[in-house]
XYZ file of C-alpha atoms in Angstrom:
445
model
C -59.789 -2.539 -66.182
C -56.134 -1.436 -66.270
C -53.765 -3.697 -64.324
C -51.844 -1.869 -61.627
C -48.122 -2.222 -61.052
C -46.462 -2.664 -57.676
C -43.585 -0.458 -56.599
C -40.951 -1.003 -53.928
C -38.166 1.268 -52.781
C -34.666 -0.155 -52.319
C -32.747 1.641 -49.569
C -29.782 -0.739 -49.574
C -27.217 1.699 -50.972
C -28.392 5.135 -49.873
C -25.337 5.562 -47.615
C -22.869 3.828 -49.938
C -20.735 4.631 -52.984
C -20.822 8.395 -52.438
C -24.584 8.831 -52.388
C -24.417 10.178 -48.842
C -22.725 13.350 -50.128
C -24.792 14.187 -53.210
C -27.047 17.282 -53.094
C -30.418 16.407 -51.569
C -29.108 13.403 -49.624
C -29.018 12.835 -45.861
C -30.123 16.346 -45.007
C -29.118 17.152 -41.415
C -28.477 13.466 -40.684
C -25.798 10.805 -41.088
C -26.125 7.034 -41.340
C -27.601 5.240 -39.414
C -29.730 7.976 -37.822
C -33.164 6.498 -37.045
C -34.844 9.875 -37.509
C -33.885 9.822 -41.177
C -35.389 6.368 -41.745
C -38.589 7.519 -40.059
C -38.795 10.383 -42.533
C -38.321 8.014 -45.491
C -40.951 5.574 -44.210
C -43.568 8.308 -43.868
C -42.817 9.664 -47.352
C -42.974 6.184 -48.924
C -46.267 5.350 -47.216
C -47.697 8.704 -48.271
C -46.829 7.589 -51.803
C -48.747 4.307 -51.254
C -45.695 2.223 -52.093
C -45.853 -1.536 -51.557
C -42.676 -1.911 -49.537
C -39.342 -0.548 -48.429
C -36.486 -2.967 -49.028
C -33.000 -3.544 -47.683
C -30.451 -5.847 -49.255
C -27.481 -6.765 -47.121
C -23.827 -7.605 -47.001
C -21.912 -8.461 -43.851
C -18.308 -8.023 -44.909
C -16.222 -4.998 -45.826
C -15.064 -5.543 -49.441
C -11.529 -6.911 -49.585
C -11.239 -8.518 -53.037
C -9.584 -5.440 -54.607
C -5.789 -5.653 -54.096
C -6.406 -8.276 -51.422
C -7.260 -5.736 -48.712
C -10.134 -3.527 -47.534
C -8.321 -0.195 -47.370
C -9.914 1.483 -50.386
C -13.358 0.179 -49.449
C -13.012 1.645 -45.964
C -11.583 4.919 -47.278
C -14.297 5.554 -49.870
C -17.325 3.916 -48.246
C -17.639 1.009 -50.688
C -20.070 -1.675 -49.511
C -20.011 -0.468 -45.926
C -21.221 0.484 -43.358
C -24.375 -1.646 -43.128
C -26.534 -2.277 -40.074
C -28.821 -5.245 -39.426
C -32.116 -3.605 -40.373
C -34.441 -5.874 -38.377
C -34.654 -3.551 -35.332
C -35.108 -0.554 -37.631
C -38.023 -2.283 -39.348
C -39.601 -3.072 -35.996
C -39.444 0.608 -35.083
C -40.639 1.872 -38.477
C -43.646 -0.424 -38.363
C -44.909 1.459 -35.305
C -45.230 4.770 -37.154
C -46.728 3.271 -40.333
C -49.746 1.057 -40.914
C -49.732 -0.341 -44.468
C -46.348 -0.201 -46.190
C -44.399 -3.476 -46.182
C -40.759 -4.155 -45.317
C -38.321 -6.419 -47.164
C -35.430 -7.880 -45.175
C -32.474 -9.886 -46.526
C -30.699 -12.846 -44.930
C -28.286 -15.302 -46.507
C -29.318 -18.937 -46.798
C -25.638 -19.674 -47.431
C -24.614 -18.690 -43.905
C -27.693 -18.378 -41.678
C -29.580 -21.214 -39.960
C -33.249 -21.737 -40.888
C -34.497 -22.203 -37.305
C -33.076 -18.899 -36.102
C -34.183 -17.072 -39.250
C -37.733 -18.441 -39.264
C -38.161 -17.537 -35.582
C -36.881 -13.979 -36.115
C -39.108 -13.378 -39.133
C -42.131 -14.805 -37.328
C -41.605 -12.219 -34.582
C -41.141 -9.395 -37.089
C -44.331 -10.390 -38.879
C -46.155 -10.048 -35.559
C -44.544 -6.695 -34.722
C -45.370 -5.253 -38.146
C -48.894 -6.660 -38.279
C -48.158 -8.907 -41.266
C -45.966 -6.671 -43.406
C -42.713 -8.640 -43.727
C -41.060 -9.995 -46.876
C -37.991 -12.232 -46.680
C -35.446 -11.805 -49.463
C -33.606 -15.137 -49.559
C -30.127 -14.808 -51.037
C -27.276 -17.126 -51.956
C -24.073 -15.280 -51.081
C -21.237 -14.860 -53.562
C -18.937 -12.346 -51.857
C -15.678 -13.422 -50.285
C -15.726 -10.823 -47.508
C -19.055 -12.176 -46.254
C -17.872 -15.784 -46.468
C -14.800 -15.049 -44.315
C -16.996 -13.683 -41.506
C -18.892 -16.972 -41.302
C -15.835 -19.204 -41.246
C -15.537 -20.053 -44.952
C -12.130 -19.909 -46.649
C -13.666 -20.211 -50.116
C -17.019 -19.505 -51.720
C -19.484 -22.371 -51.827
C -19.930 -23.822 -55.329
C -22.558 -21.921 -57.336
C -25.198 -24.614 -57.802
C -24.647 -25.939 -54.283
C -25.533 -22.503 -52.913
C -28.936 -22.796 -54.567
C -29.358 -26.388 -53.411
C -28.743 -25.206 -49.850
C -31.133 -22.288 -50.380
C -33.971 -24.587 -51.433
C -33.486 -26.840 -48.421
C -33.228 -23.759 -46.183
C -36.606 -22.505 -47.446
C -38.168 -25.965 -47.118
C -37.168 -26.023 -43.447
C -38.409 -22.474 -42.816
C -41.775 -23.193 -44.444
C -42.164 -26.412 -42.462
C -41.378 -24.560 -39.238
C -43.836 -21.768 -40.004
C -46.501 -24.441 -40.623
C -45.578 -26.567 -37.580
C -48.070 -24.756 -35.342
C -51.548 -24.650 -36.874
C -53.260 -21.240 -37.140
C -56.012 -22.452 -34.781
C -53.736 -24.331 -32.355
C -54.144 -21.815 -29.530
C -57.268 -22.320 -27.402
C -56.398 -20.006 -24.472
C -59.239 -21.254 -22.289
C -59.055 -19.315 -19.027
C -61.381 -21.697 -17.205
C -59.582 -24.958 -17.958
C -56.122 -23.447 -18.295
C -55.547 -25.108 -21.687
C -53.338 -22.955 -23.876
C -53.092 -24.989 -27.076
C -54.109 -28.268 -28.734
C -51.142 -30.688 -28.841
C -52.558 -32.300 -31.988
C -51.974 -29.036 -33.824
C -48.327 -28.571 -32.825
C -46.086 -30.966 -34.756
C -42.348 -31.525 -34.970
C -40.976 -31.378 -38.514
C -38.171 -33.930 -38.004
C -36.108 -32.606 -40.905
C -32.873 -34.420 -41.736
C -31.301 -33.196 -44.947
C -28.020 -32.613 -46.739
C -27.387 -29.265 -45.062
C -29.661 -29.082 -42.011
C -31.064 -31.279 -39.250
C -33.970 -29.533 -37.515
C -36.480 -31.215 -35.212
C -38.937 -28.381 -34.608
C -41.660 -27.381 -34.074
C -41.240 -23.604 -34.068
C -42.099 -22.523 -30.524
C -44.015 -19.449 -31.651
C -47.539 -18.195 -32.231
C -48.395 -18.314 -35.975
C -47.932 -14.844 -37.472
C -50.514 -12.673 -39.280
C -49.394 -13.744 -42.775
C -48.669 -17.336 -41.705
C -45.218 -16.800 -43.167
C -43.410 -13.844 -44.747
C -43.699 -13.095 -48.451
C -40.747 -14.983 -49.990
C -38.557 -13.130 -52.466
C -35.660 -14.386 -54.599
C -33.443 -12.730 -57.195
C -31.441 -15.438 -58.988
C -30.791 -14.595 -62.635
C -28.756 -17.603 -63.775
C -30.644 -20.665 -65.069
C -30.108 -22.272 -61.654
C -31.258 -19.098 -59.928
C -34.444 -18.948 -62.008
C -35.094 -22.589 -61.097
C -34.837 -21.643 -57.403
C -37.230 -18.723 -57.930
C -39.750 -21.078 -59.474
C -39.331 -23.488 -56.571
C -40.432 -21.167 -53.779
C -40.628 -17.427 -54.542
C -43.854 -15.467 -54.112
C -42.201 -12.528 -55.853
C -39.039 -12.308 -57.946
C -36.533 -9.468 -58.118
C -34.675 -9.119 -61.425
C -32.315 -6.739 -63.197
C -33.382 -4.520 -66.095
C -30.803 -5.238 -68.822
C -33.175 -4.156 -71.608
C -36.676 -5.057 -72.714
C -35.710 -8.012 -74.908
C -33.758 -9.688 -72.101
C -36.517 -8.906 -69.591
C -39.122 -10.548 -71.822
C -36.790 -13.550 -72.141
C -36.396 -13.702 -68.334
C -40.162 -13.614 -67.867
C -40.605 -16.485 -70.337
C -37.867 -18.532 -68.649
C -39.483 -18.012 -65.250
C -42.928 -18.947 -66.587
C -41.544 -22.161 -68.048
C -39.793 -23.022 -64.786
C -42.945 -22.296 -62.753
C -45.014 -24.494 -65.037
C -42.465 -27.293 -64.682
C -42.829 -26.979 -60.892
C -46.614 -27.244 -61.195
C -47.116 -23.607 -60.186
C -49.338 -21.011 -61.880
C -47.101 -18.361 -63.549
C -49.831 -15.736 -63.218
C -49.405 -15.794 -59.452
C -45.696 -14.888 -59.380
C -44.751 -11.353 -60.335
C -41.344 -9.977 -61.255
C -40.316 -6.681 -59.682
C -37.758 -5.156 -62.045
C -34.785 -3.380 -60.516
C -34.630 0.120 -62.000
C -32.701 3.310 -61.272
C -35.034 6.276 -61.734
C -34.141 9.938 -61.812
C -37.414 11.838 -61.986
C -37.410 15.587 -62.440
C -40.057 18.250 -62.688
C -38.794 18.596 -66.267
C -36.495 16.553 -68.512
C -33.798 19.194 -68.082
C -34.003 19.023 -64.293
C -33.694 15.224 -64.384
C -30.710 15.352 -66.766
C -28.906 17.766 -64.456
C -29.391 15.381 -61.522
C -28.264 12.487 -63.724
C -24.925 14.166 -64.397
C -24.359 14.527 -60.656
C -24.179 10.740 -60.420
C -20.775 10.775 -62.107
C -19.365 12.739 -59.178
C -20.591 10.265 -56.544
C -17.924 7.573 -56.774
C -14.267 8.699 -56.826
C -12.197 6.958 -59.535
C -10.123 5.319 -56.799
C -13.226 3.518 -55.508
C -14.391 1.954 -58.769
C -12.042 -1.041 -58.642
C -12.957 -1.823 -55.033
C -16.679 -1.688 -55.816
C -16.587 -3.846 -58.933
C -14.153 -6.406 -57.515
C -16.455 -6.957 -54.532
C -19.549 -7.306 -56.712
C -18.093 -9.869 -59.115
C -15.650 -11.719 -56.829
C -12.611 -11.062 -59.020
C -9.667 -8.765 -58.202
C -9.676 -6.263 -61.045
C -6.265 -4.939 -59.998
C -4.927 -8.118 -61.635
C -6.420 -7.395 -65.041
C -3.967 -7.796 -67.930
C -3.468 -4.842 -70.256
C -5.556 -6.536 -72.979
C -8.313 -9.103 -72.516
C -11.855 -10.106 -73.435
C -14.893 -10.070 -71.180
C -15.366 -13.781 -71.931
C -11.873 -14.569 -70.572
C -12.494 -12.723 -67.306
C -15.950 -14.227 -66.964
C -14.457 -17.721 -67.239
C -12.199 -16.957 -64.266
C -15.169 -15.641 -62.258
C -17.088 -18.842 -62.963
C -14.143 -20.943 -61.760
C -14.057 -18.933 -58.522
C -17.782 -19.636 -57.888
C -18.440 -15.897 -57.756
C -20.999 -13.890 -59.758
C -20.726 -14.411 -63.541
C -24.268 -13.243 -64.328
C -23.657 -10.040 -62.379
C -20.431 -9.397 -64.296
C -22.082 -9.949 -67.667
C -24.935 -7.593 -66.737
C -22.427 -4.952 -65.651
C -20.535 -5.172 -68.947
C -23.517 -5.558 -71.245
C -22.260 -2.722 -73.476
C -19.046 -4.561 -74.394
C -18.762 -7.346 -76.966
C -17.643 -10.298 -74.769
C -15.376 -11.686 -77.528
C -13.713 -8.389 -78.453
C -10.250 -7.666 -77.082
C -10.264 -4.442 -75.079
C -7.724 -2.503 -73.020
C -7.836 -1.969 -69.289
C -8.514 1.765 -69.829
C -11.473 1.010 -72.133
C -12.898 -1.367 -69.548
C -12.683 1.159 -66.726
C -14.361 3.813 -68.850
C -17.407 1.542 -69.101
C -17.559 0.286 -65.534
C -17.154 3.684 -63.889
C -20.560 4.557 -65.351
C -22.009 1.296 -64.090
C -20.625 1.845 -60.591
C -22.524 5.115 -60.307
C -25.681 3.629 -61.833
C -25.302 6.229 -64.586
C -25.438 3.981 -67.633
C -28.749 2.269 -66.873
C -30.701 5.057 -65.180
C -34.102 6.052 -66.570
C -34.037 9.822 -66.650
C -36.720 12.410 -67.339
C -39.994 13.997 -66.385
C -42.747 11.995 -64.724
C -44.446 11.507 -68.095
C -41.272 10.170 -69.749
C -40.431 7.807 -66.897
C -44.041 6.584 -66.695
C -43.928 5.801 -70.436
C -40.881 3.588 -69.855
C -42.376 1.790 -66.844
C -45.661 1.164 -68.609
C -43.923 -0.218 -71.694
C -41.823 -2.688 -69.678
C -44.777 -3.645 -67.483
C -47.001 -4.468 -70.450
C -44.243 -6.208 -72.420
C -43.453 -8.543 -69.511
C -47.018 -9.632 -68.878
C -48.358 -7.062 -66.384
C -47.350 -9.198 -63.414
C -45.287 -7.502 -60.719
C -43.833 -4.042 -61.116
C -40.636 -2.231 -60.176
C -38.057 -1.878 -57.454
C -36.712 1.671 -57.440
C -33.103 0.824 -56.683
C -30.020 2.742 -55.581
C -31.520 6.254 -55.695
C -28.829 8.906 -56.166
C -29.961 11.063 -53.250
C -32.597 10.610 -50.584
C -34.940 12.012 -49.448
C -34.839 14.211 -52.581
C -35.279 11.424 -55.146
C -37.982 9.671 -53.136
C -39.915 12.949 -52.907
C -39.689 13.347 -56.690
C -41.078 9.832 -57.190
C -43.926 10.351 -54.709
C -44.848 13.882 -55.782
C -44.303 13.658 -59.567
C -44.236 10.037 -60.786
C -46.874 8.380 -58.568
C -49.626 10.911 -59.504
C -48.832 10.354 -63.203
C -49.113 6.562 -62.823
C -52.369 7.010 -60.906
C -53.725 9.213 -63.674
C -53.046 6.356 -66.117
C -54.743 3.830 -63.826
C -51.431 2.021 -63.276
C -51.051 2.559 -59.541
C -53.278 2.358 -56.486
C -54.969 5.374 -54.920
C -55.308 3.704 -51.529
C -54.131 0.648 -49.617
C -57.037 -1.786 -49.593
C -55.547 -4.364 -47.239
C -53.522 -4.534 -44.049
C -50.923 -7.214 -44.890
C -48.152 -7.042 -47.457
C -49.202 -10.310 -49.091
C -52.748 -9.031 -49.678
C -51.566 -5.718 -51.101
C -49.128 -7.463 -53.476
C -51.960 -9.667 -54.777
C -54.209 -6.635 -55.326
C -54.016 -5.570 -58.969
């Protein structure tokens, strides 16, 4: 029997970096119009997708030139709403598709976060995933009272303790604790409601969580660390891993590294899938897809590229010397506790030890900013060939996150109406939802 892949849809950037103005995007609506999100949810559920996903960032980028003016002017990294109330509303017009929500373990408190996600799991009927992130952007840090970024490995240490506290809180009230006996008036069994008494390096939390256990018991836990320390954190707690798609060889290597880390943690690698981040441009024909691909280069004005990249990597690119190597810049990013793995992935087409000019560098990164250089482009058959090859090569565990679509709803419609039927024909994607909770549907292969 052919193993089926899982597919999520990343809506984090649909209003950012010029995508709001591309043909086929935000038809008769502007961000954050709820009517538009309702339309997307119904299309995605019609396509039997596993989940809709929102990453997050809480600061307007200000690394570039030390101010936020260009980011504000060109819509780089902002605006972004807290999507939790949107998810609550979308869950009322859908019945099976899941919802992924992002909060930062670097800045948030585990008691508040666990309580919020418990409520959302109830509202959605057990369809919540929690994307746990360690934040590496200076604009976000400043909004939570930090003058500097937390040291890289310490961010992951805090993340692991954060998740430990959340899991303990979600388990602090037993699933069968509530008796609700109308005759005696007894609501719950005190023996099944326990304080957690956590005292750690980062958090002191007594507990218990004063909530009714949710349909899934706890949300599906997601993590996307790509550094060796990030992979270690994934192995520590993640139910599902998000990862970049830097090429098949590197993806196979990532899968092997995760398997080794899971085994070292005493966990079964077969139970933890990787959902590969992938930009897809699906057309009715190859020519149609190529035409839409070229439109990507018009999305981000040249003036916005520096603001976008500086925010992503935590280094002010306006300070670049005329000649440099990628390795030299990466060393400075590491010292600033920012995002070295992200920078190396963004510049994967440049020899890190080769001296290049500033103009040569910008020629490469302007394509990355638009998502142009790593998009998979073509007819449904061509794109399905690529997905199937990666899926098989990385162990047939997990699937794909369709990330940063150029224009929605147009590109989502092309995926649902062209690509999904082709994957179904190959036996690689479901033809119905068999379960009601996100966790059950993600385990169904």
